[in-house]
Backbone as JSON Lines, residues from 0, in Angstrom:
{"i":0,"aa":"M","n":[-12.97,-8.42,-17.79],"ca":[-11.84,-7.85,-18.51],"c":[-10.85,-8.99,-18.78]}
{"i":1,"aa":"A","n":[-10.32,-9.02,-19.97],"ca":[-9.34,-10.05,-20.34],"c":[-7.96,-9.66,-19.84]}
{"i":2,"aa":"Y","n":[-7.09,-10.64,-19.79],"ca":[-5.73,-10.42,-19.29],"c":[-4.97,-9.36,-20.07]}
{"i":3,"aa":"D","n":[-5.29,-9.2,-21.34],"ca":[-4.54,-8.24,-22.15],"c":[-5.33,-6.96,-22.45]}
{"i":4,"aa":"D","n":[-6.45,-6.74,-21.76],"ca":[-7.25,-5.53,-21.96],"c":[-6.53,-4.3,-21.43]}
{"i":5,"aa":"V","n":[-6.64,-3.22,-22.17],"ca":[-6.06,-1.94,-21.77],"c":[-7.22,-0.98,-21.56]}
{"i":6,"aa":"A","n":[-7.3,-0.42,-20.35],"ca":[-8.37,0.52,-20.02],"c":[-7.92,1.4,-18.86]}
{"i":7,"aa":"E","n":[-8.47,2.63,-18.79],"ca":[-8.17,3.55,-17.7],"c":[-8.37,2.87,-16.35]}
{"i":8,"aa":"R","n":[-9.5,2.2,-16.2],"ca":[-9.84,1.53,-14.94],"c":[-10.35,0.13,-15.22]}
{"i":9,"aa":"S","n":[-10.07,-0.74,-14.29],"ca":[-10.66,-2.07,-14.32],"c":[-11.81,-2.09,-13.31]}
{"i":10,"aa":"Y","n":[-12.93,-2.62,-13.74],"ca":[-14.07,-2.75,-12.84],"c":[-14.28,-4.19,-12.41]}
{"i":11,"aa":"E","n":[-13.3,-5.03,-12.74],"ca":[-13.34,-6.41,-12.26],"c":[-13.24,-6.4,-10.73]}
{"i":12,"aa":"P","n":[-13.92,-7.31,-10.08],"ca":[-13.83,-7.35,-8.61],"c":[-12.4,-7.68,-8.17]}
{"i":13,"aa":"L","n":[-11.94,-7.0,-7.13],"ca":[-10.69,-7.4,-6.49],"c":[-10.99,-8.62,-5.63]}
{"i":14,"aa":"T","n":[-10.08,-9.57,-5.65],"ca":[-10.28,-10.82,-4.91],"c":[-9.21,-10.98,-3.84]}
{"i":15,"aa":"E","n":[-9.41,-11.95,-2.97],"ca":[-8.39,-12.26,-1.98],"c":[-7.09,-12.67,-2.66]}
{"i":16,"aa":"D","n":[-7.18,-13.34,-3.81],"ca":[-5.96,-13.7,-4.54],"c":[-5.19,-12.45,-4.98]}
{"i":17,"aa":"H","n":[-5.9,-11.42,-5.42],"ca":[-5.24,-10.16,-5.77],"c":[-4.52,-9.58,-4.55]}
{"i":18,"aa":"L","n":[-5.23,-9.56,-3.41],"ca":[-4.63,-9.01,-2.19],"c":[-3.42,-9.84,-1.74]}
{"i":19,"aa":"R","n":[-3.51,-11.15,-1.88],"ca":[-2.37,-12.0,-1.5],"c":[-1.17,-11.73,-2.41]}
{"i":20,"aa":"R","n":[-1.42,-11.53,-3.68],"ca":[-0.33,-11.19,-4.61],"c":[0.31,-9.86,-4.2]}
{"i":21,"aa":"L","n":[-0.51,-8.88,-3.85],"ca":[0.01,-7.6,-3.39],"c":[0.84,-7.77,-2.12]}
{"i":22,"aa":"A","n":[0.38,-8.61,-1.21],"ca":[1.13,-8.84,0.04],"c":[2.49,-9.47,-0.27]}
{"i":23,"aa":"E","n":[2.53,-10.42,-1.18],"ca":[3.81,-11.05,-1.57],"c":[4.75,-10.02,-2.18]}
{"i":24,"aa":"L","n":[4.23,-9.21,-3.08],"ca":[5.07,-8.2,-3.74],"c":[5.52,-7.13,-2.75]}
{"i":25,"aa":"A","n":[4.67,-6.77,-1.79],"ca":[5.06,-5.8,-0.77],"c":[6.17,-6.36,0.11]}
{"i":26,"aa":"Y","n":[6.08,-7.65,0.42],"ca":[7.14,-8.28,1.22],"c":[8.46,-8.23,0.45]}
{"i":27,"aa":"E","n":[8.41,-8.54,-0.85],"ca":[9.62,-8.49,-1.68],"c":[10.17,-7.06,-1.75]}
{"i":28,"aa":"D","n":[9.28,-6.08,-1.87],"ca":[9.72,-4.69,-1.92],"c":[10.41,-4.3,-0.61]}
{"i":29,"aa":"H","n":[9.83,-4.69,0.51],"ca":[10.42,-4.38,1.82],"c":[11.8,-5.04,1.95]}
{"i":30,"aa":"A","n":[11.9,-6.3,1.56],"ca":[13.17,-7.02,1.65],"c":[14.23,-6.36,0.76]}
{"i":31,"aa":"E","n":[13.84,-5.95,-0.44],"ca":[14.77,-5.28,-1.34],"c":[15.22,-3.94,-0.77]}
{"i":32,"aa":"L","n":[14.29,-3.2,-0.19],"ca":[14.62,-1.92,0.43],"c":[15.66,-2.11,1.54]}
{"i":33,"aa":"M","n":[15.48,-3.11,2.36],"ca":[16.42,-3.37,3.46],"c":[17.79,-3.82,2.92]}
{"i":34,"aa":"R","n":[17.77,-4.6,1.85],"ca":[19.02,-5.1,1.27],"c":[19.81,-3.98,0.58]}
{"i":35,"aa":"R","n":[19.11,-3.13,-0.14],"ca":[19.78,-2.09,-0.93],"c":[20.17,-0.86,-0.12]}
{"i":36,"aa":"H","n":[19.53,-0.66,1.02],"ca":[19.78,0.52,1.84],"c":[20.04,0.09,3.29]}
{"i":37,"aa":"P","n":[21.25,-0.35,3.57],"ca":[21.56,-0.9,4.9],"c":[21.22,0.03,6.05]}
{"i":38,"aa":"H","n":[21.29,1.34,5.84],"ca":[20.96,2.26,6.93],"c":[19.5,2.2,7.35]}
{"i":39,"aa":"L","n":[18.64,1.63,6.48],"ca":[17.22,1.51,6.8],"c":[16.88,0.21,7.52]}
{"i":40,"aa":"R","n":[17.85,-0.65,7.71],"ca":[17.58,-1.94,8.35],"c":[17.06,-1.8,9.77]}
{"i":41,"aa":"V","n":[17.28,-0.66,10.4],"ca":[16.73,-0.44,11.74],"c":[15.2,-0.41,11.71]}
{"i":42,"aa":"L","n":[14.62,-0.26,10.52],"ca":[13.16,-0.24,10.37],"c":[12.58,-1.63,10.14]}
{"i":43,"aa":"R","n":[13.43,-2.6,9.9],"ca":[13.0,-3.94,9.51],"c":[11.92,-4.5,10.44]}
{"i":44,"aa":"D","n":[12.12,-4.37,11.74],"ca":[11.18,-4.94,12.71],"c":[10.22,-3.9,13.28]}
{"i":45,"aa":"R","n":[10.05,-2.82,12.56],"ca":[9.16,-1.75,13.02],"c":[7.92,-1.62,12.14]}
{"i":46,"aa":"V","n":[7.65,-2.62,11.31],"ca":[6.47,-2.6,10.45],"c":[5.22,-2.8,11.31]}
{"i":47,"aa":"L","n":[4.29,-1.87,11.16],"ca":[3.01,-1.98,11.86],"c":[2.03,-2.78,11.02]}
{"i":48,"aa":"L","n":[1.84,-2.35,9.78],"ca":[0.98,-3.07,8.85],"c":[1.24,-2.58,7.44]}
{"i":49,"aa":"T","n":[0.8,-3.39,6.49],"ca":[0.88,-3.03,5.07],"c":[-0.55,-3.08,4.53]}
{"i":50,"aa":"A","n":[-0.88,-2.09,3.7],"ca":[-2.27,-1.97,3.26],"c":[-2.39,-1.5,1.82]}
{"i":51,"aa":"L","n":[-3.43,-1.97,1.17],"ca":[-3.87,-1.41,-0.1],"c":[-4.64,-0.14,0.26]}
{"i":52,"aa":"C","n":[-4.32,0.95,-0.41],"ca":[-4.94,2.24,-0.08],"c":[-5.54,2.88,-1.33]}
{"i":53,"aa":"Q","n":[-6.22,3.97,-1.1],"ca":[-6.77,4.85,-2.11],"c":[-7.79,4.15,-3.01]}
{"i":54,"aa":"G","n":[-7.74,4.39,-4.32],"ca":[-8.79,3.91,-5.22],"c":[-8.95,2.4,-5.26]}
{"i":55,"aa":"G","n":[-7.83,1.68,-5.25],"ca":[-7.92,0.21,-5.25],"c":[-8.62,-0.3,-4.01]}
{"i":56,"aa":"A","n":[-8.32,0.3,-2.85],"ca":[-8.96,-0.1,-1.61],"c":[-10.45,0.25,-1.64]}
{"i":57,"aa":"L","n":[-10.77,1.42,-2.18],"ca":[-12.18,1.8,-2.29],"c":[-12.92,0.83,-3.2]}
{"i":58,"aa":"H","n":[-12.26,0.37,-4.25],"ca":[-12.89,-0.63,-5.13],"c":[-13.13,-1.94,-4.39]}
{"i":59,"aa":"W","n":[-12.21,-2.32,-3.5],"ca":[-12.41,-3.52,-2.67],"c":[-13.68,-3.34,-1.82]}
{"i":60,"aa":"V","n":[-13.88,-2.12,-1.33],"ca":[-15.02,-1.84,-0.45],"c":[-16.33,-1.75,-1.23]}
{"i":61,"aa":"D","n":[-16.34,-0.98,-2.32],"ca":[-17.62,-0.7,-2.98],"c":[-17.84,-1.42,-4.3]}
{"i":62,"aa":"G","n":[-16.78,-1.96,-4.9],"ca":[-16.92,-2.65,-6.18],"c":[-17.27,-1.75,-7.33]}
{"i":63,"aa":"K","n":[-17.29,-0.44,-7.12],"ca":[-17.72,0.5,-8.15],"c":[-16.64,1.48,-8.59]}
{"i":64,"aa":"N","n":[-15.69,1.76,-7.72],"ca":[-14.68,2.78,-7.98],"c":[-13.8,2.45,-9.18]}
{"i":65,"aa":"G","n":[-13.5,1.19,-9.36],"ca":[-12.57,0.78,-10.41],"c":[-11.13,0.93,-9.94]}
{"i":66,"aa":"V","n":[-10.24,0.24,-10.62],"ca":[-8.82,0.23,-10.26],"c":[-8.03,0.86,-11.4]}
{"i":67,"aa":"K","n":[-7.4,1.98,-11.11],"ca":[-6.51,2.64,-12.06],"c":[-5.09,2.09,-11.86]}
{"i":68,"aa":"D","n":[-4.64,2.11,-10.62],"ca":[-3.38,1.51,-10.21],"c":[-3.58,1.0,-8.79]}
{"i":69,"aa":"L","n":[-2.55,0.42,-8.22],"ca":[-2.64,-0.18,-6.89],"c":[-1.62,0.49,-5.99]}
{"i":70,"aa":"D","n":[-2.1,1.2,-4.99],"ca":[-1.23,1.92,-4.07],"c":[-1.11,1.13,-2.77]}
{"i":71,"aa":"V","n":[0.1,0.71,-2.47],"ca":[0.37,-0.1,-1.29],"c":[1.29,0.68,-0.36]}
{"i":72,"aa":"F","n":[0.82,0.88,0.87],"ca":[1.6,1.58,1.88],"c":[2.01,0.61,2.98]}
{"i":73,"aa":"T","n":[3.26,0.73,3.41],"ca":[3.71,0.04,4.61],"c":[3.9,1.12,5.68]}
{"i":74,"aa":"F","n":[3.25,0.9,6.81],"ca":[3.32,1.84,7.92],"c":[4.29,1.29,8.97]}
{"i":75,"aa":"Y","n":[5.2,2.15,9.4],"ca":[6.24,1.78,10.35],"c":[6.08,2.58,11.63]}
{"i":76,"aa":"A","n":[6.54,1.99,12.75],"ca":[6.72,2.76,13.97],"c":[8.01,3.56,13.78]}
{"i":77,"aa":"R","n":[7.93,4.85,13.98],"ca":[9.07,5.73,13.74],"c":[10.28,5.31,14.57]}
{"i":78,"aa":"H","n":[11.43,5.32,13.93],"ca":[12.7,5.08,14.62],"c":[13.24,6.44,15.04]}
{"i":79,"aa":"P","n":[13.77,6.55,16.27],"ca":[14.21,7.87,16.74],"c":[15.38,8.47,15.95]}
{"i":80,"aa":"E","n":[16.15,7.62,15.27],"ca":[17.33,8.14,14.57],"c":[17.29,7.97,13.06]}
{"i":81,"aa":"Q","n":[16.38,7.17,12.56],"ca":[16.36,6.91,11.12],"c":[14.93,6.96,10.59]}
{"i":82,"aa":"P","n":[14.54,8.09,10.01],"ca":[13.18,8.17,9.45],"c":[13.06,7.34,8.17]}
{"i":83,"aa":"Y","n":[11.85,6.96,7.89],"ca":[11.56,6.33,6.6],"c":[11.69,7.42,5.53]}
{"i":84,"aa":"P","n":[12.3,7.11,4.38],"ca":[12.45,8.14,3.33],"c":[11.08,8.65,2.85]}
{"i":85,"aa":"P","n":[10.74,9.88,3.13],"ca":[9.38,10.36,2.91],"c":[8.91,10.38,1.46]}
{"i":86,"aa":"R","n":[9.79,10.48,0.53],"ca":[9.38,10.56,-0.88],"c":[9.59,9.26,-1.64]}
{"i":87,"aa":"R","n":[9.94,8.2,-0.94],"ca":[10.19,6.94,-1.64],"c":[8.91,6.38,-2.26]}
{"i":88,"aa":"R","n":[9.01,6.07,-3.52],"ca":[7.92,5.4,-4.24],"c":[8.58,4.44,-5.21]}
{"i":89,"aa":"K","n":[8.24,3.19,-5.09],"ca":[8.78,2.17,-5.99],"c":[7.63,1.63,-6.81]}
{"i":90,"aa":"C","n":[7.78,1.68,-8.13],"ca":[6.74,1.18,-9.03],"c":[7.08,-0.24,-9.47]}
{"i":91,"aa":"R","n":[6.06,-1.04,-9.6],"ca":[6.24,-2.42,-10.04],"c":[5.0,-2.85,-10.82]}
{"i":92,"aa":"D","n":[5.19,-3.82,-11.65],"ca":[4.11,-4.37,-12.47],"c":[3.4,-5.48,-11.69]}
{"i":93,"aa":"F","n":[2.07,-5.4,-11.58],"ca":[1.3,-6.46,-10.92],"c":[1.39,-7.76,-11.71]}
{"i":94,"aa":"G","n":[1.57,-7.64,-13.01],"ca":[1.61,-8.81,-13.87],"c":[0.26,-9.06,-14.5]}
{"i":95,"aa":"A","n":[0.25,-9.95,-15.45],"ca":[-0.98,-10.26,-16.17],"c":[-2.05,-10.75,-15.2]}
{"i":96,"aa":"S","n":[-3.22,-10.17,-15.32],"ca":[-4.36,-10.59,-14.49],"c":[-5.64,-10.09,-15.15]}
{"i":97,"aa":"D","n":[-6.76,-10.46,-14.55],"ca":[-8.04,-10.0,-15.07],"c":[-8.27,-8.51,-14.82]}
{"i":98,"aa":"L","n":[-7.31,-7.83,-14.16],"ca":[-7.41,-6.39,-13.95],"c":[-6.92,-5.6,-15.16]}
{"i":99,"aa":"G","n":[-6.34,-6.28,-16.13],"ca":[-5.86,-5.62,-17.33],"c":[-4.7,-4.68,-17.04]}
{"i":100,"aa":"R","n":[-4.55,-3.67,-17.91],"ca":[-3.43,-2.74,-17.81],"c":[-3.92,-1.33,-18.15]}
{"i":101,"aa":"H","n":[-3.35,-0.34,-17.46],"ca":[-3.64,1.07,-17.75],"c":[-2.91,1.46,-19.03]}
{"i":102,"aa":"P","n":[-3.52,2.27,-19.91],"ca":[-2.87,2.61,-21.18],"c":[-1.55,3.36,-21.04]}
{"i":103,"aa":"A","n":[-1.34,4.07,-19.96],"ca":[-0.09,4.82,-19.77],"c":[1.06,3.93,-19.28]}
{"i":104,"aa":"D","n":[0.75,2.73,-18.86],"ca":[1.77,1.85,-18.29],"c":[2.38,0.96,-19.37]}
{"i":105,"aa":"V","n":[2.96,1.6,-20.36],"ca":[3.62,0.9,-21.46],"c":[4.79,0.09,-20.89]}
{"i":106,"aa":"G","n":[4.92,-1.11,-21.35],"ca":[5.98,-1.99,-20.85],"c":[5.53,-2.87,-19.7]}
{"i":107,"aa":"H","n":[4.37,-2.6,-19.15],"ca":[3.82,-3.44,-18.08],"c":[2.84,-4.44,-18.7]}
{"i":108,"aa":"S","n":[2.73,-5.6,-18.08],"ca":[1.74,-6.56,-18.54],"c":[0.46,-6.45,-17.72]}
{"i":109,"aa":"G","n":[0.49,-5.67,-16.63],"ca":[-0.69,-5.52,-15.78],"c":[-0.71,-4.15,-15.14]}
{"i":110,"aa":"R","n":[-1.53,-4.0,-14.14],"ca":[-1.68,-2.73,-13.43],"c":[-0.38,-2.36,-12.71]}
{"i":111,"aa":"R","n":[-0.12,-1.07,-12.62],"ca":[1.04,-0.58,-11.9],"c":[0.76,-0.61,-10.4]}
{"i":112,"aa":"I","n":[1.76,-1.02,-9.64],"ca":[1.7,-0.94,-8.19],"c":[2.69,0.13,-7.77]}
{"i":113,"aa":"D","n":[2.26,1.02,-6.89],"ca":[3.14,2.0,-6.27],"c":[3.32,1.6,-4.82]}
{"i":114,"aa":"F","n":[4.57,1.26,-4.45],"ca":[4.89,0.93,-3.06],"c":[5.41,2.18,-2.38]}
{"i":115,"aa":"M","n":[4.79,2.53,-1.28],"ca":[5.19,3.7,-0.5],"c":[5.19,3.33,0.97]}
{"i":116,"aa":"G","n":[5.7,4.22,1.79],"ca":[5.72,3.94,3.21],"c":[5.57,5.21,4.01]}
{"i":117,"aa":"K","n":[5.28,5.03,5.27],"ca":[5.13,6.17,6.18],"c":[5.49,5.7,7.58]}
{"i":118,"aa":"D","n":[6.34,6.49,8.24],"ca":[6.62,6.18,9.63],"c":[5.72,7.03,10.51]}
{"i":119,"aa":"L","n":[5.13,6.38,11.5],"ca":[4.18,7.04,12.39],"c":[4.82,7.21,13.77]}
{"i":120,"aa":"D","n":[4.45,8.28,14.41],"ca":[5.02,8.6,15.72],"c":[4.33,7.79,16.81]}
{"i":121,"aa":"V","n":[4.61,6.48,16.79],"ca":[4.05,5.55,17.77],"c":[5.14,4.57,18.18]}
{"i":122,"aa":"P","n":[5.01,3.95,19.36],"ca":[5.98,2.93,19.76],"c":[5.83,1.68,18.9]}
{"i":123,"aa":"V","n":[6.87,0.88,18.85],"ca":[6.89,-0.31,18.01],"c":[5.81,-1.32,18.42]}
{"i":124,"aa":"D","n":[5.37,-1.29,19.67],"ca":[4.35,-2.22,20.13],"c":[2.93,-1.63,20.08]}
{"i":125,"aa":"A","n":[2.77,-0.51,19.38],"ca":[1.45,0.12,19.26],"c":[0.5,-0.78,18.5]}
{"i":126,"aa":"D","n":[-0.77,-0.64,18.79],"ca":[-1.79,-1.35,18.02],"c":[-1.75,-0.79,16.6]}
{"i":127,"aa":"P","n":[-1.48,-1.63,15.6],"ca":[-1.29,-1.1,14.25],"c":[-2.53,-0.43,13.66]}
{"i":128,"aa":"V","n":[-3.69,-0.99,13.91],"ca":[-4.92,-0.41,13.37],"c":[-5.18,0.95,14.01]}
{"i":129,"aa":"D","n":[-5.05,1.02,15.33],"ca":[-5.25,2.3,16.02],"c":[-4.25,3.34,15.54]}
{"i":130,"aa":"A","n":[-3.01,2.93,15.33],"ca":[-1.96,3.86,14.89],"c":[-2.3,4.46,13.53]}
{"i":131,"aa":"V","n":[-2.7,3.62,12.58],"ca":[-3.01,4.11,11.24],"c":[-4.28,4.96,11.27]}
{"i":132,"aa":"R","n":[-5.29,4.53,11.99],"ca":[-6.52,5.32,12.08],"c":[-6.26,6.69,12.69]}
{"i":133,"aa":"S","n":[-5.46,6.73,13.73],"ca":[-5.13,8.01,14.36],"c":[-4.41,8.93,13.37]}
{"i":134,"aa":"Y","n":[-3.49,8.37,12.63],"ca":[-2.77,9.14,11.6],"c":[-3.75,9.7,10.57]}
{"i":135,"aa":"L","n":[-4.68,8.89,10.12],"ca":[-5.64,9.35,9.11],"c":[-6.64,10.36,9.68]}
{"i":136,"aa":"R","n":[-7.07,10.15,10.91],"ca":[-7.98,11.11,11.54],"c":[-7.33,12.48,11.69]}
{"i":137,"aa":"G","n":[-6.03,12.5,12.0],"ca":[-5.32,13.75,12.21],"c":[-5.14,14.57,10.95]}
{"i":138,"aa":"R","n":[-5.01,13.91,9.8],"ca":[-4.87,14.58,8.5],"c":[-3.87,15.73,8.54]}
{"i":139,"aa":"R","n":[-2.76,15.55,9.25],"ca":[-1.78,16.63,9.41],"c":[-0.84,16.76,8.23]}
{"i":140,"aa":"T","n":[-0.76,15.74,7.41],"ca":[0.11,15.8,6.24],"c":[-0.74,15.65,4.98]}
{"i":141,"aa":"R","n":[-0.16,16.03,3.88],"ca":[-0.86,15.9,2.6],"c":[-1.17,14.43,2.32]}
{"i":142,"aa":"T","n":[-0.22,13.55,2.64],"ca":[-0.44,12.11,2.44],"c":[-1.61,11.61,3.27]}
{"i":143,"aa":"A","n":[-1.65,11.98,4.54],"ca":[-2.75,11.55,5.41],"c":[-4.08,12.05,4.88]}
{"i":144,"aa":"W","n":[-4.11,13.29,4.42],"ca":[-5.35,13.84,3.89],"c":[-5.82,13.04,2.68]}
{"i":145,"aa":"H","n":[-4.89,12.75,1.75],"ca":[-5.26,11.99,0.55],"c":[-5.71,10.57,0.9]}
{"i":146,"aa":"L","n":[-4.96,9.91,1.77],"ca":[-5.33,8.54,2.15],"c":[-6.69,8.5,2.85]}
{"i":147,"aa":"S","n":[-6.98,9.52,3.64],"ca":[-8.23,9.52,4.41],"c":[-9.46,9.72,3.53]}
{"i":148,"aa":"R","n":[-9.28,10.12,2.31],"ca":[-10.42,10.39,1.42],"c":[-10.98,9.13,0.78]}
{"i":149,"aa":"K","n":[-10.23,8.03,0.85],"ca":[-10.69,6.8,0.18],"c":[-10.8,5.68,1.2]}
{"i":150,"aa":"A","n":[-10.02,4.62,1.06],"ca":[-10.13,3.47,1.96],"c":[-8.75,2.88,2.21]}
{"i":151,"aa":"V","n":[-8.67,2.07,3.26],"ca":[-7.45,1.36,3.62],"c":[-7.84,-0.07,3.96]}
{"i":152,"aa":"V","n":[-7.21,-1.03,3.27],"ca":[-7.49,-2.46,3.46],"c":[-6.17,-3.16,3.81]}
{"i":153,"aa":"V","n":[-6.14,-3.82,4.94],"ca":[-4.91,-4.48,5.39],"c":[-4.61,-5.7,4.53]}
{"i":154,"aa":"I","n":[-3.35,-5.82,4.1],"ca":[-2.91,-7.02,3.4],"c":[-1.87,-7.8,4.21]}
{"i":155,"aa":"D","n":[-1.31,-7.17,5.24],"ca":[-0.38,-7.84,6.15],"c":[-0.33,-7.02,7.43]}
{"i":156,"aa":"P","n":[-0.37,-7.61,8.59],"ca":[-0.17,-9.01,8.93],"c":[-1.39,-9.87,8.59]}
{"i":157,"aa":"N","n":[-1.12,-11.15,8.49],"ca":[-2.11,-12.1,8.02],"c":[-3.38,-12.12,8.88]}
{"i":158,"aa":"H","n":[-3.25,-11.95,10.2],"ca":[-4.45,-12.02,11.05],"c":[-5.41,-10.84,10.81]}
{"i":159,"aa":"L","n":[-4.95,-9.8,10.12],"ca":[-5.8,-8.66,9.76],"c":[-6.12,-8.62,8.27]}
{"i":160,"aa":"F","n":[-5.66,-9.62,7.54],"ca":[-5.8,-9.67,6.08],"c":[-7.24,-9.41,5.64]}
{"i":161,"aa":"G","n":[-7.39,-8.44,4.73],"ca":[-8.71,-8.15,4.14],"c":[-9.58,-7.23,4.97]}
{"i":162,"aa":"H","n":[-9.16,-6.88,6.17],"ca":[-9.95,-5.98,7.02],"c":[-9.88,-4.55,6.48]}
{"i":163,"aa":"V","n":[-11.04,-3.94,6.39],"ca":[-11.13,-2.54,6.02],"c":[-10.98,-1.74,7.32]}
{"i":164,"aa":"I","n":[-9.88,-0.99,7.42],"ca":[-9.67,-0.23,8.65],"c":[-9.99,1.26,8.46]}
{"i":165,"aa":"W","n":[-10.21,1.64,7.21],"ca":[-10.63,3.0,6.91],"c":[-11.49,2.98,5.67]}
{"i":166,"aa":"P","n":[-12.65,3.6,5.67],"ca":[-13.19,4.36,6.76],"c":[-13.56,3.45,7.94]}
{"i":167,"aa":"E","n":[-13.58,4.07,9.12],"ca":[-13.86,3.31,10.34],"c":[-15.27,2.79,10.34]}
């Protein structure tokens, strides 16, 4: 697929460079969230992991699903007094790449990224992979159910980069 191709899905392989770009953009999104919403700063050091989820992650796993958009979740250890905003979704442009652009994303030069987050009922020192897997196995929320149907690929922390943690 060329940089300026417009298609429902890209079937180009996702690469480590794509995942690294997502990790950089997720870091920027997290920093902006903390800067713009001071009451959420108590969550700053409660990040368990950040992951590419859903269809994009499944494409990383199978190479067949295709990429419609890129869903990135940051999972936090729940703060006792300040929950993560449950409906927060921040959209951003991935930028020009061999993944092309979805036809509905007018004004973007590349695939849309949706940044979302979820706070999990675990201590801040919990094993991040175990915490996310437990959340997905429980399927107690609509989000958990949807995420559990596809795949989860860690993009941060770096020592887990590229690991598929779901399906187990």
